[in-house]
Coordinates of C-alpha atoms and ligand atoms in Angstrom, one line a residue:
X25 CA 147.2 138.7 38.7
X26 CA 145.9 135.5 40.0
X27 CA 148.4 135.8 43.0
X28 CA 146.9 139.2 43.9
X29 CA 142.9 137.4 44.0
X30 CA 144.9 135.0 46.6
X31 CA 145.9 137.0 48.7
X32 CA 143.5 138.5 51.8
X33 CA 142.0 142.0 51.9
X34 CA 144.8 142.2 54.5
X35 CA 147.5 141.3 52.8
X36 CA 146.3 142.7 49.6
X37 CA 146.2 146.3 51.8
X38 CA 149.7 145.7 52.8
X39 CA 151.3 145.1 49.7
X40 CA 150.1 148.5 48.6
X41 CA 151.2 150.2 51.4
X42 CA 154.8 148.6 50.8
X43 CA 154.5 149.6 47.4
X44 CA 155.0 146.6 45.9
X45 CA 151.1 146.9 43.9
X46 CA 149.4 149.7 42.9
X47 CA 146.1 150.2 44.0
X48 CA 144.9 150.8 40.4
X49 CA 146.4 146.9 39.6
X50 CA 144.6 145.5 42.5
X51 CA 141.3 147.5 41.7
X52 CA 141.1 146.4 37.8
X53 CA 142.0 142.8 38.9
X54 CA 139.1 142.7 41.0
X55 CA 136.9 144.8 38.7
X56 CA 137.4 142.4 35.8
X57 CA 136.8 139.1 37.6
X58 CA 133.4 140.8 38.9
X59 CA 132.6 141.7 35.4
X60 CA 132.5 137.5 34.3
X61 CA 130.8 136.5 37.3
X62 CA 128.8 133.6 36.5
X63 CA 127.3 132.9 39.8
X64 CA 124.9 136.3 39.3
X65 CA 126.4 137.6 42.4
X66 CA 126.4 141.0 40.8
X67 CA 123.9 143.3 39.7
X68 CA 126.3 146.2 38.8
X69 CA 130.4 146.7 38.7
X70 CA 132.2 149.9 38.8
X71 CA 133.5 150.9 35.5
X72 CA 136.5 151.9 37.1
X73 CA 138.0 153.1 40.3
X74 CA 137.8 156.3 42.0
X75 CA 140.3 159.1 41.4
X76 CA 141.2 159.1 45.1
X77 CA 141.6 155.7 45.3
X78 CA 144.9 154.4 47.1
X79 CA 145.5 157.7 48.1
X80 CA 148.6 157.6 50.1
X81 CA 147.8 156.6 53.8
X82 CA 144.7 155.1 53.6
X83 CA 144.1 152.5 56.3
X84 CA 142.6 149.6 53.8
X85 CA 144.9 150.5 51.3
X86 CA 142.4 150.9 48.5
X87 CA 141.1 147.0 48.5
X88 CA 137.9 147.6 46.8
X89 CA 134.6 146.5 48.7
X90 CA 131.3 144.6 47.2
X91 CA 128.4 146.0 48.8
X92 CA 125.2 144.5 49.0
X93 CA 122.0 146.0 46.9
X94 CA 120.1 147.3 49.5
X95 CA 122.9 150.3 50.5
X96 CA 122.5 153.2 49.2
X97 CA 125.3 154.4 46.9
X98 CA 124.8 157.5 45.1
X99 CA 124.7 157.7 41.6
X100 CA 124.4 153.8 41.5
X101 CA 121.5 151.4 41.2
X102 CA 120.4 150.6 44.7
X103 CA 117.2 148.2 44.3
X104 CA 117.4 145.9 47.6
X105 CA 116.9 143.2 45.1
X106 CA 113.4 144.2 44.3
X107 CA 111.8 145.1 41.0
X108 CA 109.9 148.1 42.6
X109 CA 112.9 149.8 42.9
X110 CA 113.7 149.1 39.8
X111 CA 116.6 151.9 37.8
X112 CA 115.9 153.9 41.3
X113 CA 119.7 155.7 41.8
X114 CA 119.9 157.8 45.1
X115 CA 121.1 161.0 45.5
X116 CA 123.1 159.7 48.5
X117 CA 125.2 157.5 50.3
X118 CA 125.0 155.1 53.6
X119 CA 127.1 156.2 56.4
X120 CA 129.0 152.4 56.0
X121 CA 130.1 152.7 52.7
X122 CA 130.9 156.0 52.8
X123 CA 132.9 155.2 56.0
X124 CA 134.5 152.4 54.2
X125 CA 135.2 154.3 51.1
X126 CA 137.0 157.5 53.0
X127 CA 139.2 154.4 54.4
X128 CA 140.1 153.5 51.4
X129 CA 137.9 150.8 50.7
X130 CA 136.2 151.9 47.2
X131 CA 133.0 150.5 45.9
X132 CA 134.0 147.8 43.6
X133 CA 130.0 146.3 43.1
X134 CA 126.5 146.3 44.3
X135 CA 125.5 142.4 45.2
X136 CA 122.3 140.3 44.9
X137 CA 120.5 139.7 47.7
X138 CA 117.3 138.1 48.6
X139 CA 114.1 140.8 47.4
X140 CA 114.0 143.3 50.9
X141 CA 116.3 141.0 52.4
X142 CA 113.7 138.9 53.1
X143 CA 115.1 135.2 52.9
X144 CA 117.6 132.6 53.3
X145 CA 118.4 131.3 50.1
X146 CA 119.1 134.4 47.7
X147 CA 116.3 132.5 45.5
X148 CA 113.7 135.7 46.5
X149 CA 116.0 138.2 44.4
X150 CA 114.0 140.0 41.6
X151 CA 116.8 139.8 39.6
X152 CA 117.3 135.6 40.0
X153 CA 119.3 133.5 42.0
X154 CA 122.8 133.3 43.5
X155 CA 124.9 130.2 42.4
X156 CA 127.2 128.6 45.4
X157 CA 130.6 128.5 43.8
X158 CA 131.1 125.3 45.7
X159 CA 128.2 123.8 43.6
X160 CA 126.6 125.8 41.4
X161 CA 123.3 123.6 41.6
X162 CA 122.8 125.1 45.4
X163 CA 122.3 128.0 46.7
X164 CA 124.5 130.3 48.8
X165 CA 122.3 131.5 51.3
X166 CA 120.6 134.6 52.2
X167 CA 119.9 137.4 52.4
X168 CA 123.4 138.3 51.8
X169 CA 124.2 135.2 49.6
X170 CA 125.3 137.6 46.4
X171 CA 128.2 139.2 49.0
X172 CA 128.8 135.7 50.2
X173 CA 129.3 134.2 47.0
X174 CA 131.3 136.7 45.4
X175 CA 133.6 137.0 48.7
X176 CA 134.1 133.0 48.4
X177 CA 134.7 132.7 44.6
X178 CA 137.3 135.8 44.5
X179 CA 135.3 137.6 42.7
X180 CA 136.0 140.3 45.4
X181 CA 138.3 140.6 48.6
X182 CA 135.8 141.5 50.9
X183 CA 132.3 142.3 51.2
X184 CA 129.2 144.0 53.3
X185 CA 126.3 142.5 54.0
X186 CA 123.2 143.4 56.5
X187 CA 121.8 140.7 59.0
X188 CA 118.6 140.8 60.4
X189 CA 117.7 137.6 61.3
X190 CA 121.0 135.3 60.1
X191 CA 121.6 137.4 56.6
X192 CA 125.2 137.6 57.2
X193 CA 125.9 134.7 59.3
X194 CA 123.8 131.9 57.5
X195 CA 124.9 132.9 54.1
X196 CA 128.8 132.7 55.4
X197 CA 128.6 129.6 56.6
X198 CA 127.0 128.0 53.4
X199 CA 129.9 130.0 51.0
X200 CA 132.5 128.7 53.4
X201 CA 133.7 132.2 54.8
X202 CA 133.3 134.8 57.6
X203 CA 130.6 136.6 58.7
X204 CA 130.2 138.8 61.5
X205 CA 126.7 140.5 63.1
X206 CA 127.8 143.7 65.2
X207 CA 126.1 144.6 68.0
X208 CA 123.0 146.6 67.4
X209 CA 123.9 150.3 67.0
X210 CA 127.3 149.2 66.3
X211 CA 127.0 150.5 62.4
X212 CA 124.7 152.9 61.4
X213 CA 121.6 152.0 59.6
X214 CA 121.4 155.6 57.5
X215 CA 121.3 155.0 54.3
X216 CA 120.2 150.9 54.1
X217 CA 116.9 150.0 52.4
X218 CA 115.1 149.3 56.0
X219 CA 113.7 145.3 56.6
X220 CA 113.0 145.4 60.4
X221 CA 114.8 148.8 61.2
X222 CA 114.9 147.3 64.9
X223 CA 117.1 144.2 64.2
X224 CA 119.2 145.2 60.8
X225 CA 122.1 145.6 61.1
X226 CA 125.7 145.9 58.8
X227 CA 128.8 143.7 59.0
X228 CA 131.4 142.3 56.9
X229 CA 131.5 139.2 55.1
X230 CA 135.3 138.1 54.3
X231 CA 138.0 135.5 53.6
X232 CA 139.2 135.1 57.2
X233 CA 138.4 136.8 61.1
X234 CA 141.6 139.3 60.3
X235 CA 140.1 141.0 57.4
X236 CA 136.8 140.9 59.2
X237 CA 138.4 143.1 62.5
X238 CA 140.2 145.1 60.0
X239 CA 136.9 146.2 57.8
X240 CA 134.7 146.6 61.2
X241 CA 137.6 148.8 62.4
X242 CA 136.2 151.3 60.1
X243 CA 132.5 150.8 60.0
X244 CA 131.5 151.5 63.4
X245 CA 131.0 154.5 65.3
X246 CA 127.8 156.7 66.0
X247 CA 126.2 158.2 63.2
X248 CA 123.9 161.5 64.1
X249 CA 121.8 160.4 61.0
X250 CA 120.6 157.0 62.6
X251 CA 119.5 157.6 65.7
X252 CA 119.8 154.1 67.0
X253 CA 123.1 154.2 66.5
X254 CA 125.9 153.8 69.4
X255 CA 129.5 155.1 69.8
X256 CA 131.3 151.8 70.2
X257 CA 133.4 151.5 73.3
X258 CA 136.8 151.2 71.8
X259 CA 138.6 150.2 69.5
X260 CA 138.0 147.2 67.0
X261 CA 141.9 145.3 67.5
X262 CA 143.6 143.2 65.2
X263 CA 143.3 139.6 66.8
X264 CA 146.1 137.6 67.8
X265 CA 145.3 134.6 70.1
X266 CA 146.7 132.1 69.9
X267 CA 144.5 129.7 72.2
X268 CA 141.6 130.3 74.0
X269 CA 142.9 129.6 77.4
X270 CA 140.7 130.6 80.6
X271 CA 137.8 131.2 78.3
X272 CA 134.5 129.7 79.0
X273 CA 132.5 128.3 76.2
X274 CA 128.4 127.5 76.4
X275 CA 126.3 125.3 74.2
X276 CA 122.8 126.1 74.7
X277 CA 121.3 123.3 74.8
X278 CA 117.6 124.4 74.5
X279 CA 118.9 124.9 70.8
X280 CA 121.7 122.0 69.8
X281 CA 119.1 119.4 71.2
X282 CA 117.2 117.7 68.9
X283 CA 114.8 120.5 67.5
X284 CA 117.2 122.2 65.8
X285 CA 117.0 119.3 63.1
X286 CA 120.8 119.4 62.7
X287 CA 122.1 117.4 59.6
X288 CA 124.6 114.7 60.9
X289 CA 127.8 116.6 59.0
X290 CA 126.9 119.9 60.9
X291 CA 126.6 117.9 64.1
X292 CA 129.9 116.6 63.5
X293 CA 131.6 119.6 62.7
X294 CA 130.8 121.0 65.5
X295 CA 131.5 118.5 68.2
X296 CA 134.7 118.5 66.2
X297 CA 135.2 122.1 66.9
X298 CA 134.3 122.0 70.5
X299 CA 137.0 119.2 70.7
X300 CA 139.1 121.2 69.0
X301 CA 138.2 124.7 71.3
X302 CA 139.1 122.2 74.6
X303 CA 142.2 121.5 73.0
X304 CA 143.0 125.0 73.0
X305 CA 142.3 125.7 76.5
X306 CA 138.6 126.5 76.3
X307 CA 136.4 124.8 79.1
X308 CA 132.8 124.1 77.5
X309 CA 129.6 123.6 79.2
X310 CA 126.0 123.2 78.3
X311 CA 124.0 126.1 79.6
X312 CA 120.1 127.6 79.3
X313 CA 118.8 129.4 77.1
X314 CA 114.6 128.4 77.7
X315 CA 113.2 130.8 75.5
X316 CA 115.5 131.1 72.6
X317 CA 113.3 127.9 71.1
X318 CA 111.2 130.6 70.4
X319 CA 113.1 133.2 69.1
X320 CA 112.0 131.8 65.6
X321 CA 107.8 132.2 66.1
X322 CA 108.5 135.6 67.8
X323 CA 111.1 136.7 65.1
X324 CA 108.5 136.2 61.7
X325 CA 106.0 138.2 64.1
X326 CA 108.5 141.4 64.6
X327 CA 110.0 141.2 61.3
X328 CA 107.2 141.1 59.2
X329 CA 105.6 143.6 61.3
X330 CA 108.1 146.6 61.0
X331 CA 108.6 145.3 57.6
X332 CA 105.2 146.2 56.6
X333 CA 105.3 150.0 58.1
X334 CA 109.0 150.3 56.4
X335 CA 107.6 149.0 53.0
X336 CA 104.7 151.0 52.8
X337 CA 107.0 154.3 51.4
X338 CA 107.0 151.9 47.7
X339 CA 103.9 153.0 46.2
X340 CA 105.0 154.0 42.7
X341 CA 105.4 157.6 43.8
X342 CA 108.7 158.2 44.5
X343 CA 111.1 155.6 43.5
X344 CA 112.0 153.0 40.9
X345 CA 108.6 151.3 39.4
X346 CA 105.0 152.8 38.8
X347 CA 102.6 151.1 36.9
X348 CA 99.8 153.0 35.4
X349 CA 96.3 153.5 37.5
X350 CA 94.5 154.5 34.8
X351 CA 94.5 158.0 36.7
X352 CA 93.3 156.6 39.2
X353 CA 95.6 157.1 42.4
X354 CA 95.3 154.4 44.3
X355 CA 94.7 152.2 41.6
X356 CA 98.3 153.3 40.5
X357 CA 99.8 152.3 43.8
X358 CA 98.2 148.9 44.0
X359 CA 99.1 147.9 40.7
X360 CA 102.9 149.2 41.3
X361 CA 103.2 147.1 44.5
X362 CA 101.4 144.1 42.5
X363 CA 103.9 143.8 40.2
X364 CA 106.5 145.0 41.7
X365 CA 107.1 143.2 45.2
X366 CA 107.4 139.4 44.8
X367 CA 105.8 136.8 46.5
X368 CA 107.8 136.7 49.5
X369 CA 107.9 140.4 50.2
X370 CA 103.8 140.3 49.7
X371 CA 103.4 137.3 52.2
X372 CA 105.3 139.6 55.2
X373 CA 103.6 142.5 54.3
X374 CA 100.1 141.0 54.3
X375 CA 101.8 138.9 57.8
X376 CA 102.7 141.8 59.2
X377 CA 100.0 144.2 58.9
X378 CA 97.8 141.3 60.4
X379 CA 99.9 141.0 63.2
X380 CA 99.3 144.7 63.6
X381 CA 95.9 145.1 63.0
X382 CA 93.4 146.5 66.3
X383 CA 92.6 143.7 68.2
X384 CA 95.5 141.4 67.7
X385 CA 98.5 143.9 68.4
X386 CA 98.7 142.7 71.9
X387 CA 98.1 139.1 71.0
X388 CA 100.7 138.4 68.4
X389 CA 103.1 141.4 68.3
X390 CA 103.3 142.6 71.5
X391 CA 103.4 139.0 73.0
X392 CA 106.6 138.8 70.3
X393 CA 108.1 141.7 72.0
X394 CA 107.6 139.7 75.0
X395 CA 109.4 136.9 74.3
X396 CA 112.3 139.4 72.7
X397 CA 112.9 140.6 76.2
X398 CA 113.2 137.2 77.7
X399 CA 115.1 136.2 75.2
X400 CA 117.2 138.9 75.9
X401 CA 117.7 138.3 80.0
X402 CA 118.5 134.5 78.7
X403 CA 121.2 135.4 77.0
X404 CA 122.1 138.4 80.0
X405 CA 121.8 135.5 82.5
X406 CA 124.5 133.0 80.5
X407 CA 126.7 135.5 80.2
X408 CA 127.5 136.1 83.1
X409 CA 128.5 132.6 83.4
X410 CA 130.2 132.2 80.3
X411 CA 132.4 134.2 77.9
X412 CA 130.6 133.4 74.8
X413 CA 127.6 131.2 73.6
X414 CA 128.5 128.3 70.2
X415 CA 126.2 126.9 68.2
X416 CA 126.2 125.3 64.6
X417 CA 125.8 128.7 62.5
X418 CA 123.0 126.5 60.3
X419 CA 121.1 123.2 60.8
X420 CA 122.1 122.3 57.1
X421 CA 124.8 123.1 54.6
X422 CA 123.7 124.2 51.2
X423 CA 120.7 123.0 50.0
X424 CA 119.7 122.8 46.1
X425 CA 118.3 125.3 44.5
X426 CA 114.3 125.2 44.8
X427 CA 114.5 122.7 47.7
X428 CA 113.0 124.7 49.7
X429 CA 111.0 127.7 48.3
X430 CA 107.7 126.0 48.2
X431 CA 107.4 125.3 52.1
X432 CA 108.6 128.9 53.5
X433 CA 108.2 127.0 57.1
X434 CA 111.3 125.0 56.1
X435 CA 113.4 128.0 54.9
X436 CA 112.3 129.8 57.9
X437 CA 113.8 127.2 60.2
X438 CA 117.6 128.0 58.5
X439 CA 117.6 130.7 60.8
X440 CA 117.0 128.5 64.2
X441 CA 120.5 129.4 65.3
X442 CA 120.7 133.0 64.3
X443 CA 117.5 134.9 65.1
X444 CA 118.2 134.4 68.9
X445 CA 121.2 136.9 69.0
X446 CA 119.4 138.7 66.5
X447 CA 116.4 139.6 69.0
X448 CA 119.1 140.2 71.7
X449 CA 120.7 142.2 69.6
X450 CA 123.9 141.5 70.0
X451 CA 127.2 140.4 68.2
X452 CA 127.6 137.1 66.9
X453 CA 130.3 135.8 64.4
X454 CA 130.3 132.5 62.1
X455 CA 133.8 130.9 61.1
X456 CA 134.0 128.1 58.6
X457 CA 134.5 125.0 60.7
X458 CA 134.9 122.1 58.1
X459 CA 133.4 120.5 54.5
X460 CA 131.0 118.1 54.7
X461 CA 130.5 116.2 51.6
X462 CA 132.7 118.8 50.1
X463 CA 130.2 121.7 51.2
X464 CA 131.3 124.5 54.1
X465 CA 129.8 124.2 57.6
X466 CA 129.6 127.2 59.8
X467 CA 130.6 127.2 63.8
X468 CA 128.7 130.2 65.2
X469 CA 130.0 132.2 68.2
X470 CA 127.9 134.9 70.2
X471 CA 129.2 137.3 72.7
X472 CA 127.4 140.2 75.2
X473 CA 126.8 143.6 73.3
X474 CA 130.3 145.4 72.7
X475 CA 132.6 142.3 72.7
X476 CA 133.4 142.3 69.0
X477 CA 137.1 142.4 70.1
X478 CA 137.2 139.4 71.9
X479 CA 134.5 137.5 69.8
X480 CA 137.2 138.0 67.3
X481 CA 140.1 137.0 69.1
X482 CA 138.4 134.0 69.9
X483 CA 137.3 133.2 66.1
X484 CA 140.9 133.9 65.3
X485 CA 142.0 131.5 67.4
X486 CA 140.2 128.6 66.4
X487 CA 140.3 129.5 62.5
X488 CA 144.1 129.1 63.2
X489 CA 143.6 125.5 64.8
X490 CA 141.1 124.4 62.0
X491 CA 143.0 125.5 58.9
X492 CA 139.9 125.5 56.7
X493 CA 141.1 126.0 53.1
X494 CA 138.7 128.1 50.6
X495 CA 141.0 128.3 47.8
X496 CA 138.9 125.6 46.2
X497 CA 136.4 127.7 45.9
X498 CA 138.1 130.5 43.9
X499 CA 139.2 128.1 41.4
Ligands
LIG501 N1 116.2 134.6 56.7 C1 115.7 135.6 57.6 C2 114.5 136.2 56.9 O1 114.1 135.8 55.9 C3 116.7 136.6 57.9 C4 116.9 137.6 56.8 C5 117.9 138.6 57.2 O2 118.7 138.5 58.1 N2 117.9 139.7 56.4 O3 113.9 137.1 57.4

């Protein structure tokens, strides 16, 4: 059994369609490591597997998937890590999973995540930290850090995560695996508990770039339930580069100067990296990116913002939690969002509906939106220059648990390298890249909308030349 939790989604898929393990082997293996995870990375695990699962033909072979909270999944507790939605079960299922499951990728668990997906640390969760299975006294990252954790520690072969601002990226690089942000409209949003329904966005989170292709293969396409989503040109392809020879690599360095605040291992990690990319044929050259500096201010104006409308719909009415108002409506909802949001999820809400309030729309949101659009020609501009755009994937690796949730300015920062592509909206991957005092570091590549394909040809080419090994991890 412990062969099987070695080997990749991939692999794992292969050996069932060669016959030589039953999808019903491979599910329980999986199912009973998630059932004594002691890193909280759950907060439920299938009793067992679906009837159809395996069925003969399937493209992922019946490799069960972890899914983070905040999908929908019907029948199944779906609480985006927050209280309020407390016991709420919906009577549906998001396009994704769905997607994944008629692939053959059944729901194996629903993961921890930070409360709303509001955070970088998994430390926001209503339902208590994330443990880093590297060291359990720091945390794995967020928003996604229960998918992260679970993928890196074997408690399951591959996972889905949303990223709005870094969520899949950040939380990758800190668990030492990959993560991978589509291309806005890439994956429908139908059926995810909204953050900032203008930046989320879901992608895998998995052991290496392969299984990542392979579970994106099956996750994209235009949904007519979300109507910001895209038919994807193409096909996702399985990657197979060897070197990255005639590619053209940018390092913005508006971002990897000194305000970033990079930690000297990061730093080193990734000059390594860039050595190594040169080595493979890759020519690398600063470039400009002027206004991504600011992606950060004008990123915890938007998000907040839409985050405010979206979380308005939790008033004790019609899902999870309601606290009594003493019949007294209103009195019912604001004792129901009192208790039920936490302290995070209150602070963007009360952000946000400043930022939106008459008289200082224009100054703070819509000058945000501003800033998103130039951010936006940045990144249009460098590409046409360059094939893709590197950066560290965070300034630090992971931090203890608590370091940081008293200064929310500090967490905030985490996401210095992510938010950019995030505004732009488009795809960005993060590879593991090295340990640095026996911790992952993460080596983040971006590309224009719509190049998944080659962003992962590229990522598949380096992971090859740097040979990280995770297996520690699963231990
Ligand atoms: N850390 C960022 C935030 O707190 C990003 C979260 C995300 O991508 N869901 O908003």
């Amino acid at each position: 059994m412990s062969e099987l939790i070695d080997l990749t989604a991939a692999e794992a898929a292969e050996r069932v369609r060669a016959g030589e393990t039953a999808p019903a082997e491979l599910f329980e293996a999986y199912r009973t490591r998630a059932a004594e995870d002691d890193l909280n990375a759950y907060t439920w695990v299938a009793e067992g597997a679906p009837e159809s699962n395996g069925q003969a033909g399937t493209p992922l072979g019946g490799v069960p998937v972890a899914v983070k909270d905040l999908f929908c999944t019907e029948g199944v507790p779906s609480q985006s890590g927050s209280r309020i939605l407390e016991g709420y079960r919906p009577p549906y299922t998001a396009t994704v999973v769905a997607k994944l499951a008629d692939a053959g990728a059944p729901l194996l668990g629903k993961t921890n995540q930070d409360e709303f997906a509001m955070g970088s640390s998994n430390e926001n969760s209503g339902f208590g930290p994330v443990l880093n299975p590297w060291d359990r006294r720091r945390v794995p990252g967020g928003s996604s850090g229960g998918s992260a954790a679970a993928v890196a520690a074997g408690l399951a072969p591959w996972a889905i995560g949303t990223d709005t601002g870094g969520s899949i990226r950040q939380p990758a690089a800190l668990c030492g695996i990959v993560g991978l942000k589509p291309t806005y409209g890439a994956c429908s949003r139908y059926g995810m508990i909204a953050f900032a329904s203008s930046l989320d966005q879901a992608g895998p989170l998995t052991r290496d770039v392969t299984d990542a292709a392979l579970m994106l293969r099956h996750m994209i396409g235009h949904d007519g339930r979300d109507s910001t989503s895209l038919e994807f040109p193409g096909e996702i392809e399985v990657p197979r580069s060897e070197d990255l020879k005639g590619i053209k690599l940018g390092v913005p360095e508006d971002l990897t100067g000194a305000e970033g605040g990079v930690e000297p291992g990061v730093r080193e990690s990734f000059d390594q990296t860039l050595a190594l990319a040169e080595r493979l044929g890759a020519s690398i050259e600063p470039c400009r990116l002027p206004h991504a500096p600011h992606a950060l201010s004008a990123y915890y104006l938007i998000a907040p913002a839409e985050a405010s409308a979206n979380l308005a719909r939790f008033d004790g009415v019609r899902y999870g939690l309601r606290v009594d108002g003493d019949r007294d409506l209103v009195t019912m909802y604001s004792r129901t969002r009192k208790v039920g949001f936490g302290p995070e999820v209150k602070r963007r809400i009360m952000l946000g509906t400043y930022a939106l309030s008459s008289g200082y729309y224009d100054a703070y949101y819509g000058t945000a939106q501003k800033v998103r659009t130039k951010i936006s020609e940045d990144f249009r501009a460098a590409f046409e220059r360059f094939d893709f755009i590197v950066t560290p994937t965070s300034p630090s690796t992971a931090f203890e648990l608590g370091a940081k949730t008293d200064d929310p300015l500090a967490m905030y920062l985490n996401d210095f390298f992510t938010v950019p592509m995030s505004l732009a909206g488009i795809p960005a991957i993060s590879i593991p890249s090295a340990l640095s005092d026996g911790l992952p570091v993460g080596f983040q590549l971006a590309g224009p909308a719509f190049s998944e394909s080659r962003l992962l040809d590229a990522a598949y080419a380096l992971e090859r030349a740097i040979g990280f090994d995770g297996s520690s991890a699963r231990a």
